[in-house]
PDB file of C-alpha atoms in Angstrom:
ATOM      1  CA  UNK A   1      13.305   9.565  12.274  1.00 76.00           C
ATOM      2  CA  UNK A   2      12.076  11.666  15.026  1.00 83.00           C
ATOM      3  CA  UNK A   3      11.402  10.413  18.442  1.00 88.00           C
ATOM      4  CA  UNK A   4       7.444  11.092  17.675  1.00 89.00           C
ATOM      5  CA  UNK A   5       8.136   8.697  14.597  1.00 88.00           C
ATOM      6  CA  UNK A   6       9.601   5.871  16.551  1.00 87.00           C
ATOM      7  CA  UNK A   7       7.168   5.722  19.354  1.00 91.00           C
ATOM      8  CA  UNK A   8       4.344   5.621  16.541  1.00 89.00           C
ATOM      9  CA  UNK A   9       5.623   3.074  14.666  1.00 88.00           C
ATOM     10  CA  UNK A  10       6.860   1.062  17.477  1.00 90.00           C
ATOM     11  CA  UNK A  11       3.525   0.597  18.750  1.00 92.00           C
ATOM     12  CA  UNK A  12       1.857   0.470  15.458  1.00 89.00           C
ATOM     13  CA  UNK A  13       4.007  -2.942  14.887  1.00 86.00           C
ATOM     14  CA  UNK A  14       3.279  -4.453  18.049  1.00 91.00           C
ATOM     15  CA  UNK A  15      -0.525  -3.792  18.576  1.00 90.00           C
ATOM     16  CA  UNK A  16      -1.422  -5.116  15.200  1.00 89.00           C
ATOM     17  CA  UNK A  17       1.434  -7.610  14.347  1.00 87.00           C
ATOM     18  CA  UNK A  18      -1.277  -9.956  16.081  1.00 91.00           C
ATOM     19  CA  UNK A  19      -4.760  -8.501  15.430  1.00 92.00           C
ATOM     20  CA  UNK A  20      -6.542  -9.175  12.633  1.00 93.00           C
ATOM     21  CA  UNK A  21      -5.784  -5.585  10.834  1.00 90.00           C
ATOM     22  CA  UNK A  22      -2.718  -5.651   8.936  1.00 83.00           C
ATOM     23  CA  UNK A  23       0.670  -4.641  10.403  1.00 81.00           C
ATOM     24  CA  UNK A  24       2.021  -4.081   6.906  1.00 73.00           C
ATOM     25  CA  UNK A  25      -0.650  -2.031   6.145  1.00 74.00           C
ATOM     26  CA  UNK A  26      -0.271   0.305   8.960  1.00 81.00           C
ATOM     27  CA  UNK A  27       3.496   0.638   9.000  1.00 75.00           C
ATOM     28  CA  UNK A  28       2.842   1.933   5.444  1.00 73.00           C
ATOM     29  CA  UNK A  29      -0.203   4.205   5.865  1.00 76.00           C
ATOM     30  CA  UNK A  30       2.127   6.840   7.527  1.00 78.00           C
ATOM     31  CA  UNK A  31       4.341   7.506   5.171  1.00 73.00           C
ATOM     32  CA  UNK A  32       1.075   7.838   2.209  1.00 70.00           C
ATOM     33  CA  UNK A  33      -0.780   9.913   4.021  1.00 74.00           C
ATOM     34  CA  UNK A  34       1.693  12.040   6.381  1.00 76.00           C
ATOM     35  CA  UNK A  35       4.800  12.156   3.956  1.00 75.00           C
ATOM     36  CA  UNK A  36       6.851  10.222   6.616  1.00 78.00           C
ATOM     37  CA  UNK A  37      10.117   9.227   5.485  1.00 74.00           C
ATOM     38  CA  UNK A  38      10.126   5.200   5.074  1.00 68.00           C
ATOM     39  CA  UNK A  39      11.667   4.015   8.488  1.00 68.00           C
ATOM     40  CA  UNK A  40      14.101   2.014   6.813  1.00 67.00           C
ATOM     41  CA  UNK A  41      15.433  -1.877   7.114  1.00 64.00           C
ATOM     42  CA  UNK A  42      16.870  -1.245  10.589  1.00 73.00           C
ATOM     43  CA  UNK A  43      13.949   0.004  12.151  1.00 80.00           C
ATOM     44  CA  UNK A  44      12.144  -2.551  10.556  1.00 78.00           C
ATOM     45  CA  UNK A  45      14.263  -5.502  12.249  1.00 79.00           C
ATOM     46  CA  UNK A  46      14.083  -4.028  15.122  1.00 85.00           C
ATOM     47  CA  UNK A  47      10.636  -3.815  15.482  1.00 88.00           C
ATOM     48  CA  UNK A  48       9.648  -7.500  14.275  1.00 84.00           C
ATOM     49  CA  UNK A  49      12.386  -8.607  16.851  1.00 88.00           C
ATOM     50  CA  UNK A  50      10.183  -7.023  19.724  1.00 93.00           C
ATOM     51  CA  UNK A  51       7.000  -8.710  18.231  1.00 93.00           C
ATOM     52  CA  UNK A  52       8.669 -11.792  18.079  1.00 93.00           C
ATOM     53  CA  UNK A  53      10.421 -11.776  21.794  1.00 95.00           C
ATOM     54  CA  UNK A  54       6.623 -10.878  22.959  1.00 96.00           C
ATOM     55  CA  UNK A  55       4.743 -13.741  21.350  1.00 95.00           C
ATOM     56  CA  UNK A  56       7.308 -16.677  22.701  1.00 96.00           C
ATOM     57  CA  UNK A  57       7.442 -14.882  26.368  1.00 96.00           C
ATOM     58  CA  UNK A  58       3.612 -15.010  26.279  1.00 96.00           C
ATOM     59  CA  UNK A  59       3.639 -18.800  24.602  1.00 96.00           C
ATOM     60  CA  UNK A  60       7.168 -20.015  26.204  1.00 96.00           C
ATOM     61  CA  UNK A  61       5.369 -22.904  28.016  1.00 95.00           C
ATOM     62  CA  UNK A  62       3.787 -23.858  24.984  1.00 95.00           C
ATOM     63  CA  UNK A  63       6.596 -23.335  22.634  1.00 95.00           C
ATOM     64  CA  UNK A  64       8.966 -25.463  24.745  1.00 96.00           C
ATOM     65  CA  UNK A  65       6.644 -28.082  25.315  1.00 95.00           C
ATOM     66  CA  UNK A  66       6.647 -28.391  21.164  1.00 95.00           C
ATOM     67  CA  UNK A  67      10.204 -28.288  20.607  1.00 95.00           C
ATOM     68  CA  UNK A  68      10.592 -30.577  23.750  1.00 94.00           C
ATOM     69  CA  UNK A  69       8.147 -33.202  22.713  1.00 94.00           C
ATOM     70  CA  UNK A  70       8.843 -32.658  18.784  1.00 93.00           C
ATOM     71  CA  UNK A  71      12.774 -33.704  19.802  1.00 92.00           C
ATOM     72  CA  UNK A  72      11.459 -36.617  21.763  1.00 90.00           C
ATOM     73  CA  UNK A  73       9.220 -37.736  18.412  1.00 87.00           C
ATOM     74  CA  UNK A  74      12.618 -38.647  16.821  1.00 87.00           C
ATOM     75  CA  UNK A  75      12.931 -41.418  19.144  1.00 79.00           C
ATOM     76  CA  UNK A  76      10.965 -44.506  21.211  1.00 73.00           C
ATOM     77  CA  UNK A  77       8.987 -41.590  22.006  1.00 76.00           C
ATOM     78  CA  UNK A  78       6.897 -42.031  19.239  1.00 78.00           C
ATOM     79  CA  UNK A  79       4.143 -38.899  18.161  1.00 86.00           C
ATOM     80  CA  UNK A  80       2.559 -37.100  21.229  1.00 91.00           C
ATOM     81  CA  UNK A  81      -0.343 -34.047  20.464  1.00 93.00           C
ATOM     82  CA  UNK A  82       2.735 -31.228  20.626  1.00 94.00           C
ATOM     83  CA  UNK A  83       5.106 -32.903  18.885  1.00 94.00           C
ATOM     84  CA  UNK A  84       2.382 -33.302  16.310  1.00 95.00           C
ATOM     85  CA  UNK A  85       1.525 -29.606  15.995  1.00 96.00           C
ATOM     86  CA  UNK A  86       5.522 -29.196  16.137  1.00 95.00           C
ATOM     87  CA  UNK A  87       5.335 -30.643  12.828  1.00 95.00           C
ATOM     88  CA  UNK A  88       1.561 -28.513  11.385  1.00 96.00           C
ATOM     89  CA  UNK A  89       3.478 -25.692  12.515  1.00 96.00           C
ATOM     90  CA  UNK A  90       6.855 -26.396  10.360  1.00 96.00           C
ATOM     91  CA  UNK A  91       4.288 -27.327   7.349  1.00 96.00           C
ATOM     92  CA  UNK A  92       2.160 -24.163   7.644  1.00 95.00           C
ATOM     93  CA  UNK A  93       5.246 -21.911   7.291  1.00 95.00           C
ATOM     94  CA  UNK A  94       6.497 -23.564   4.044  1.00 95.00           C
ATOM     95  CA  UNK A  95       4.059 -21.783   2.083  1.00 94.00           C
ATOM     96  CA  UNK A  96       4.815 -18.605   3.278  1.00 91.00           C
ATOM     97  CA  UNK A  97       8.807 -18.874   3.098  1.00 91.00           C
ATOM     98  CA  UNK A  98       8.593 -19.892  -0.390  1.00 93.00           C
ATOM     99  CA  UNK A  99       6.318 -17.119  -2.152  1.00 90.00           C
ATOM    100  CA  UNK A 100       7.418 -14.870   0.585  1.00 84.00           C
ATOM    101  CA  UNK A 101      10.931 -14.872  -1.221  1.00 84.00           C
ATOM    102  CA  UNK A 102       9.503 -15.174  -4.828  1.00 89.00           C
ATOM    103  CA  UNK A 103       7.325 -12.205  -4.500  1.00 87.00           C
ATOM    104  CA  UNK A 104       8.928 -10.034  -2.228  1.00 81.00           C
ATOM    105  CA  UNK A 105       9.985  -7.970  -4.888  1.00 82.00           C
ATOM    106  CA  UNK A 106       7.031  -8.006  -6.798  1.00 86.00           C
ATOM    107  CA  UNK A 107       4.965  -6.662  -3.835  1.00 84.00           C
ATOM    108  CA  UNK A 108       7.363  -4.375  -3.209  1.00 78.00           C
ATOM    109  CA  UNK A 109       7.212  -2.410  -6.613  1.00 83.00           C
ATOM    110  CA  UNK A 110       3.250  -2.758  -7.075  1.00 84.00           C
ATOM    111  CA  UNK A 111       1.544  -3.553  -4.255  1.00 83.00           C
ATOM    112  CA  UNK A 112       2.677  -1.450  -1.859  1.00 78.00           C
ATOM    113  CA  UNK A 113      -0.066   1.725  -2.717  1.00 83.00           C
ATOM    114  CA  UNK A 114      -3.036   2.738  -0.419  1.00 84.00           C
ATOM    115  CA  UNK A 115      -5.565   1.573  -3.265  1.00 90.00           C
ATOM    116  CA  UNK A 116      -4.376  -1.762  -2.822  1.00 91.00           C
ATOM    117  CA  UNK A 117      -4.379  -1.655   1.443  1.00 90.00           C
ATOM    118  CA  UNK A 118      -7.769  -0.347   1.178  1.00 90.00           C
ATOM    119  CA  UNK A 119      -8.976  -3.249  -0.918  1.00 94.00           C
ATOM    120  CA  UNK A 120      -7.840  -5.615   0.775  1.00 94.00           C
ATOM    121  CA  UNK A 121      -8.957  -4.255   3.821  1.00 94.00           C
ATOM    122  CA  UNK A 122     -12.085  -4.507   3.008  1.00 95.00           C
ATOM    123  CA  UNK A 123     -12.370  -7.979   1.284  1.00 96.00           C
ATOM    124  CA  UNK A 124     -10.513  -9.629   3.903  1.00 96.00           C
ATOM    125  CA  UNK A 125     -12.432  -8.105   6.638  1.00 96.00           C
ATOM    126  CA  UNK A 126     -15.479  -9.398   4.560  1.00 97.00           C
ATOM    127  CA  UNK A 127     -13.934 -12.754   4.929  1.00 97.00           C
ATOM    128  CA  UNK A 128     -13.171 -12.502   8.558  1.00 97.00           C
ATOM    129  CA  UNK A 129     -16.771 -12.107   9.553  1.00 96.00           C
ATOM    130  CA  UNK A 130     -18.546 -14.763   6.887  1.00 96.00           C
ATOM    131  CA  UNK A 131     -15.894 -17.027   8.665  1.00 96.00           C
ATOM    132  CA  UNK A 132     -16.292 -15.764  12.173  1.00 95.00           C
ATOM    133  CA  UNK A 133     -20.288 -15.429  11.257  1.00 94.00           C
ATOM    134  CA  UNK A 134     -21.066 -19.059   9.217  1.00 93.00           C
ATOM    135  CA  UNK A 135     -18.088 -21.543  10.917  1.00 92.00           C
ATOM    136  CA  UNK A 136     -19.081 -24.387  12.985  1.00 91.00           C
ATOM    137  CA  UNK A 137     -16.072 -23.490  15.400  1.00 91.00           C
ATOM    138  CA  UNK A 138     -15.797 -26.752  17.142  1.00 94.00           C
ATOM    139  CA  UNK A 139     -11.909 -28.535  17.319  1.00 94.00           C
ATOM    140  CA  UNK A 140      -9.152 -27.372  19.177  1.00 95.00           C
ATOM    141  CA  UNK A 141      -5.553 -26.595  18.240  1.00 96.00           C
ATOM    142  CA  UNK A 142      -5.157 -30.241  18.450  1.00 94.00           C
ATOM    143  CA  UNK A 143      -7.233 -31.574  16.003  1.00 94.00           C
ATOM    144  CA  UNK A 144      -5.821 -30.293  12.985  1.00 94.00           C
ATOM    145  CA  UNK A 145      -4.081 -32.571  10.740  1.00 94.00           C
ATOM    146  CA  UNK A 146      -1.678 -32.130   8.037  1.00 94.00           C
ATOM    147  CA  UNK A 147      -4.297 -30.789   5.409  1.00 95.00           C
ATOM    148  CA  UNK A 148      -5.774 -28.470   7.741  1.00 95.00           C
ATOM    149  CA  UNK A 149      -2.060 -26.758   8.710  1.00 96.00           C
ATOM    150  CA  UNK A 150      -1.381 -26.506   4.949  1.00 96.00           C
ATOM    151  CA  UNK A 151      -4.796 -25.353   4.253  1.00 97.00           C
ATOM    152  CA  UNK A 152      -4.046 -22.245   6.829  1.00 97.00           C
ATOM    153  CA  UNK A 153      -0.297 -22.169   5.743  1.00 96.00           C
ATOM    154  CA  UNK A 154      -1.489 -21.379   2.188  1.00 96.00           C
ATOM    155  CA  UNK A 155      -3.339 -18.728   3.560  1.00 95.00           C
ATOM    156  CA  UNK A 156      -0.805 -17.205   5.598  1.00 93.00           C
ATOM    157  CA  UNK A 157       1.357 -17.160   2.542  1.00 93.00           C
ATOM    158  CA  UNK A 158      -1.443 -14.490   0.962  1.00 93.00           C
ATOM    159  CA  UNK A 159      -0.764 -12.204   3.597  1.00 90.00           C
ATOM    160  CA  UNK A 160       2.216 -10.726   1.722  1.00 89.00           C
ATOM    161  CA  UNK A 161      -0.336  -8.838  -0.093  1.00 90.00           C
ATOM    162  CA  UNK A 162      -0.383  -5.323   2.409  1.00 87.00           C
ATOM    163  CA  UNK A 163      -3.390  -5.032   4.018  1.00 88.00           C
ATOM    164  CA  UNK A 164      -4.777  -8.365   4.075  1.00 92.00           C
ATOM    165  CA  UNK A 165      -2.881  -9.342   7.938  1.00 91.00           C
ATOM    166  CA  UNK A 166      -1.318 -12.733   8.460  1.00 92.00           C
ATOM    167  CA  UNK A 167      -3.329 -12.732  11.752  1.00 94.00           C
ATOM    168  CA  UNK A 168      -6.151 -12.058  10.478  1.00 95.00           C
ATOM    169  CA  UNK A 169      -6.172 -14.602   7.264  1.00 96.00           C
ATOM    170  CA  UNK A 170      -4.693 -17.197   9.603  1.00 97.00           C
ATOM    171  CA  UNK A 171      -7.466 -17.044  11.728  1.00 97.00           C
ATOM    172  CA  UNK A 172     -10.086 -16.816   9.096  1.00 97.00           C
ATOM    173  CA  UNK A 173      -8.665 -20.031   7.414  1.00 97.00           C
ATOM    174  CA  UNK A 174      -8.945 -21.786  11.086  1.00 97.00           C
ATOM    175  CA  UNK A 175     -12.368 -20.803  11.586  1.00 96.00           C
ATOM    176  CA  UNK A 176     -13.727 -22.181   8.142  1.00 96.00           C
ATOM    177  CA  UNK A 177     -11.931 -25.033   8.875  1.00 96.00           C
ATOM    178  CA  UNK A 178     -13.960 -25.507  11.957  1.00 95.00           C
ATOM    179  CA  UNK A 179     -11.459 -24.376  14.722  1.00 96.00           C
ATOM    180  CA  UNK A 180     -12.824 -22.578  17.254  1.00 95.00           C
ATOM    181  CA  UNK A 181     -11.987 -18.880  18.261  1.00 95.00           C
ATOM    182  CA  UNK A 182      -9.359 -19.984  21.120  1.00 94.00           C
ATOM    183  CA  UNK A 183      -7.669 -22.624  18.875  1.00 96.00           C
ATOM    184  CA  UNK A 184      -7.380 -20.566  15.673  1.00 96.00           C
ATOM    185  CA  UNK A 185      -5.974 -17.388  17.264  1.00 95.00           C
ATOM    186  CA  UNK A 186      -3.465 -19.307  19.075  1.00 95.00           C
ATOM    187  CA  UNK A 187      -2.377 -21.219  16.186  1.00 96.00           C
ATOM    188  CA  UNK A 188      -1.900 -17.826  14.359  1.00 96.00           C
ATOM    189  CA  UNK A 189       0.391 -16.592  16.799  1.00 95.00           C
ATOM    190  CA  UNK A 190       2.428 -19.846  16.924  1.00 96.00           C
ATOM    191  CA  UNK A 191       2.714 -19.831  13.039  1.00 95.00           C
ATOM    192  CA  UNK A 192       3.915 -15.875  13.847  1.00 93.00           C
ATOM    193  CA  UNK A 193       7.295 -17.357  15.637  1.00 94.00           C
ATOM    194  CA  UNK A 194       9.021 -19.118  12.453  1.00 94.00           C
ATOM    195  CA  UNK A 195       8.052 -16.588   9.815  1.00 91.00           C
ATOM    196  CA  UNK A 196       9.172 -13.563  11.924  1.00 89.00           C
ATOM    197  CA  UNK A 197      11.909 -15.261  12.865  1.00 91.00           C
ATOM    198  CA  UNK A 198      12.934 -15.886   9.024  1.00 88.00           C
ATOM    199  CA  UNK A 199      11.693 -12.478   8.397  1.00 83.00           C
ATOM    200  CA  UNK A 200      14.104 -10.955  11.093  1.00 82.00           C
ATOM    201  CA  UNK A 201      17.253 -12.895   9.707  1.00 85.00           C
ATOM    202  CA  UNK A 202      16.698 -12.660   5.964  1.00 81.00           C
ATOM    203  CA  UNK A 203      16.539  -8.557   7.089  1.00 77.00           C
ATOM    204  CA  UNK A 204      19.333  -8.834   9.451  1.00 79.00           C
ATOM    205  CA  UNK A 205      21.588 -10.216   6.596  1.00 81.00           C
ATOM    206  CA  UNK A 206      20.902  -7.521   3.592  1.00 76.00           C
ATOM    207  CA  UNK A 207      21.676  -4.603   6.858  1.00 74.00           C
ATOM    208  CA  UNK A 208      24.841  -6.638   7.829  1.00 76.00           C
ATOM    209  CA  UNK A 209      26.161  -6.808   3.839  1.00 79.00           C
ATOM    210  CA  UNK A 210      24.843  -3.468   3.101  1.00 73.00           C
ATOM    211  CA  UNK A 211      26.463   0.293   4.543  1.00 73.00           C
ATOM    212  CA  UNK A 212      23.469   1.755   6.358  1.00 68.00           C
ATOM    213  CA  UNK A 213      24.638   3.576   9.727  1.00 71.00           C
ATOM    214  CA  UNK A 214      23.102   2.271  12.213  1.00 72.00           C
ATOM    215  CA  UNK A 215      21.244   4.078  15.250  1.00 78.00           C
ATOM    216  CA  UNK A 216      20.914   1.667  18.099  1.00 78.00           C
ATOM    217  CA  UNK A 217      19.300   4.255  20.333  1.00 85.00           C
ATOM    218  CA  UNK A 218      16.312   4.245  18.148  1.00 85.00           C
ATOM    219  CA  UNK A 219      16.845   0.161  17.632  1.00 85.00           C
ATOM    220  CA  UNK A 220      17.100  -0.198  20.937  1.00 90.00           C
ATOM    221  CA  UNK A 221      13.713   2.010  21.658  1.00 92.00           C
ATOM    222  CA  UNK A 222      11.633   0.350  18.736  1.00 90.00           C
ATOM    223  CA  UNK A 223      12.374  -3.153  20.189  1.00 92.00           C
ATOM    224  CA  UNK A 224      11.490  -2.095  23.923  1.00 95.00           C
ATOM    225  CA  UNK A 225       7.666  -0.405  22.640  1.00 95.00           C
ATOM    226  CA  UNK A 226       7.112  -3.174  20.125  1.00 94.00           C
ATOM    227  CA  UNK A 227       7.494  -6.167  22.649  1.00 96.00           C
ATOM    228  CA  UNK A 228       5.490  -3.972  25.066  1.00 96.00           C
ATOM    229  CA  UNK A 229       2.648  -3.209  22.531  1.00 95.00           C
ATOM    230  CA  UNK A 230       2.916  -6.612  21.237  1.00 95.00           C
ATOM    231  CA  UNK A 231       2.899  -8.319  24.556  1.00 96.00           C
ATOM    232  CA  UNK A 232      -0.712  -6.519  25.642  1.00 95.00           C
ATOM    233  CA  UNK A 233      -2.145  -7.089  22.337  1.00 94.00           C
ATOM    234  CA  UNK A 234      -1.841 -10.895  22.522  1.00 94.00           C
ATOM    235  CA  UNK A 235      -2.907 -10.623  26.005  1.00 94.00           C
ATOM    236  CA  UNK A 236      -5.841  -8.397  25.414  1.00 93.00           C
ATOM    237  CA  UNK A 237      -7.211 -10.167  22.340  1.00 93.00           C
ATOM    238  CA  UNK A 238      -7.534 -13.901  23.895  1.00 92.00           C
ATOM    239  CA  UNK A 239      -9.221 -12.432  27.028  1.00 90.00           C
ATOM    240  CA  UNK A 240     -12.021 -10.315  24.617  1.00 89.00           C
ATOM    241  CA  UNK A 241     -12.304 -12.359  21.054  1.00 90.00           C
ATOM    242  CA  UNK A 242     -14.712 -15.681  23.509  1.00 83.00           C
ATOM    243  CA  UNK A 243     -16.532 -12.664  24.578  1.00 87.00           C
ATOM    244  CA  UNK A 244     -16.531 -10.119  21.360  1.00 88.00           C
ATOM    245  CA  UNK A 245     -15.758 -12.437  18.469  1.00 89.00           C
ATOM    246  CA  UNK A 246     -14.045 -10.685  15.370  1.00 94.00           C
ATOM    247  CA  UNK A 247     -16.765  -8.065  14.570  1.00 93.00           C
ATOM    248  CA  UNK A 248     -15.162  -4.971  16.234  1.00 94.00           C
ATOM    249  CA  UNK A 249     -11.588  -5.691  14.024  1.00 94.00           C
ATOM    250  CA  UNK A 250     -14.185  -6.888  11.030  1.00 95.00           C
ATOM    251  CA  UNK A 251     -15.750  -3.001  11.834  1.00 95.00           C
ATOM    252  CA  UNK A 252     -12.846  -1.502  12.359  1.00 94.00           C
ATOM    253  CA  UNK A 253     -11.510  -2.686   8.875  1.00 94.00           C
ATOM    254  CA  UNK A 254     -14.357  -1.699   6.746  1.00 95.00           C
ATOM    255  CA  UNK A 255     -13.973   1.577   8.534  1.00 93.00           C
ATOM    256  CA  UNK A 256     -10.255   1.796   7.555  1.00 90.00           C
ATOM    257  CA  UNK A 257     -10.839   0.546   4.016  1.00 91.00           C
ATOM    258  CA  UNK A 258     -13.615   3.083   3.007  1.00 93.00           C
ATOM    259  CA  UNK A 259     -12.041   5.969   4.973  1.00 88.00           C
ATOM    260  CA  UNK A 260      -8.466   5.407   2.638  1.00 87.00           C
ATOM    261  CA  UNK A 261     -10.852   4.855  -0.401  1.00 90.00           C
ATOM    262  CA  UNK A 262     -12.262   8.564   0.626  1.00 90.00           C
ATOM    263  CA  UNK A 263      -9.341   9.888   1.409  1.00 86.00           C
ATOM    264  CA  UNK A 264      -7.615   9.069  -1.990  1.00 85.00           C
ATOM    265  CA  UNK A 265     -10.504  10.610  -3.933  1.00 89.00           C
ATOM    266  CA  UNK A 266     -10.767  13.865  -2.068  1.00 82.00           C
TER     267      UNK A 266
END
C-alpha cells in the first residue's frame, strides 16, 4: 500500500465507522472504482482497533459505569438502569455474532460488488429518513427493554450486507422504535464496542495462524488516523444530528447510490 493509500483508508474507517453511511461500503469503493489493491486483513485490524479505542475513550464514563453496575447486578445489588442496558447491549449483539459468522462467507463471494453498495445505499437511506421523518422520538437510552434491544440487534445483524451501515440501521431501528435522536445514536455506538471488538479478534486470529508479513509501520499509522477520524466523527455527529437530524447523511446517500449506479453504466 502506498502512504496515499493508508492515510485514505485510515480516515475513510474512522469518519464513517459511526455515521450513518456505510464503512464497509467505502473501504470497498476504492478498490472498484480506482483499481486499489485490497488493503488486506492486517490493515483491516488495524483500522477497526482505532475505531474501537475512539468510541470507549469518548464513552469510558459510560462504559464503566455499565460494566461496574452490570457486575454489581450479580449480587444484593439487585438491577440498576446501567446494569440493565449492560444486559440490552449483550442481547443486541447476539444477532449480529451469529449471522455475522454464518454469512461471512457468503457476503464475501456475492455481495461484495458496487451494484449491491449502491442499492443498498439507497434503500437504507430511504429508511433512515421515513424513520428520522415519521418516528415519535420520545424515550431515552433507558427505556428500552429487552424486545426493543433485540428488535435493533436484529437490525444491526443486516448490516453485513455492504452498504447498508450498522450505524446507520441501528439508529433507524431506534428511531421507529420511538427513541429519540440522542438515545438511538448513542446506543449505536455502544452496540459498536462488542461487535468490533469480536470483529478485531476473530481477524486477529486467522493473521496470527496464517503467514502474511506484517508491516507495523503502516499498522501502526492506520490505528493512529482511524482513532483520530473516529474520535471527531462521534464528537461531531452528537453535537449536529439535535440540530440537523439525519437528512444531510440521508442526502448524502442517495447522492452516493445514484452516482455508483451512473458510474457503472457509463
Amino acid at each position: 500500500m502506498s502512504i496515499i493509500e493508508i492515510i485514505v483508508l485510515a480516515l475513510i474507517q474512522g469518519f464513517t465507522e459511526f455515521l450513518p453511511i456505510s464503512s464497509s461500503a467505502h473501504l470497498i469503493l476504492p478498490s472498484q472504482i480506482l483499481g486499489w489493491q485490497d488493503q488486506g486483513l492486517a490493515f483491516d485490524v488495524a483500522v477497526h482497533v482505532g475505531t474501537l479505542i475512539a468510541v470507549v475513550i469518548y464513552f469510558r464514563k459510560e462504559v464503566g459505569s455499565i460494566l461496574a453496575q452490570w457486575f454489581k447486578s450479580f449480587g444484593a445489588q439487585g438491577a440498576t438502569d446501567d446494569s440493565k442496558l449492560g444486559w440490552w447491549i449483550i442481547l443486541g449483539t447476539i444477532p449480529a455474532a451469529i449471522l455475522g459468522l454464518l454469512l461471512k462467507d457468503v457476503v464475501e463471494m456475492y455481495l461484495r460488488s458496487a451494484w449491491v453498495i449502491a442499492a443498498t445505499t439507497i434503500l437504507f437511506g430511504l429508511l433512515l429518513w421515513y424513520a428520522d421523518a415519521k418516528s415519535k422520538q420520545v424515550k431515552t437510552i433507558y427505556q428500552l427493554n429487552w424486545k426493543t434491544a433485540l428488535l435493533i440487534g436484529l437490525a444491526q445483524a443486516v448490516a453485513i450486507i455492504p452498504g447498508t451501515s450498522r450505524s446507520g440501521i441501528t439508529i433507524t431501528a431506534g428511531l421507529m422504535l420511538g427513541m429519540n435522536k440522542q438515545s438511538a445514536a448513542r446506543f449505536s455506538f455502544l452496540l459498536a464496542i462488542p461487535i468490533i471488538s469480536m470483529m478485531g479478534l476473530y481477524y486477529t486470529a486467522e493473521l496470527a495462524l496464517g503467514d502474511t508479513a506484517v508491516d507495523w509501520n503502516t499498522l501502526i499509522l492506520g490505528v493512529v488516523l482511524s482513532f483520530i477520524s473516529a474520535y471527531t466523527c462521534i464528537y461531531m455527529f452528537l453535537k449536529v444530528i439535535e440540530r440537523m437530524g439525519m437528512l444531510p447523511f440521508v442526502l448524502y446517500r442517495l447522492l452516493l447510490g445514484l452516482g455508483l449506479i451512473v458510474f457503472l453504466t457509463l
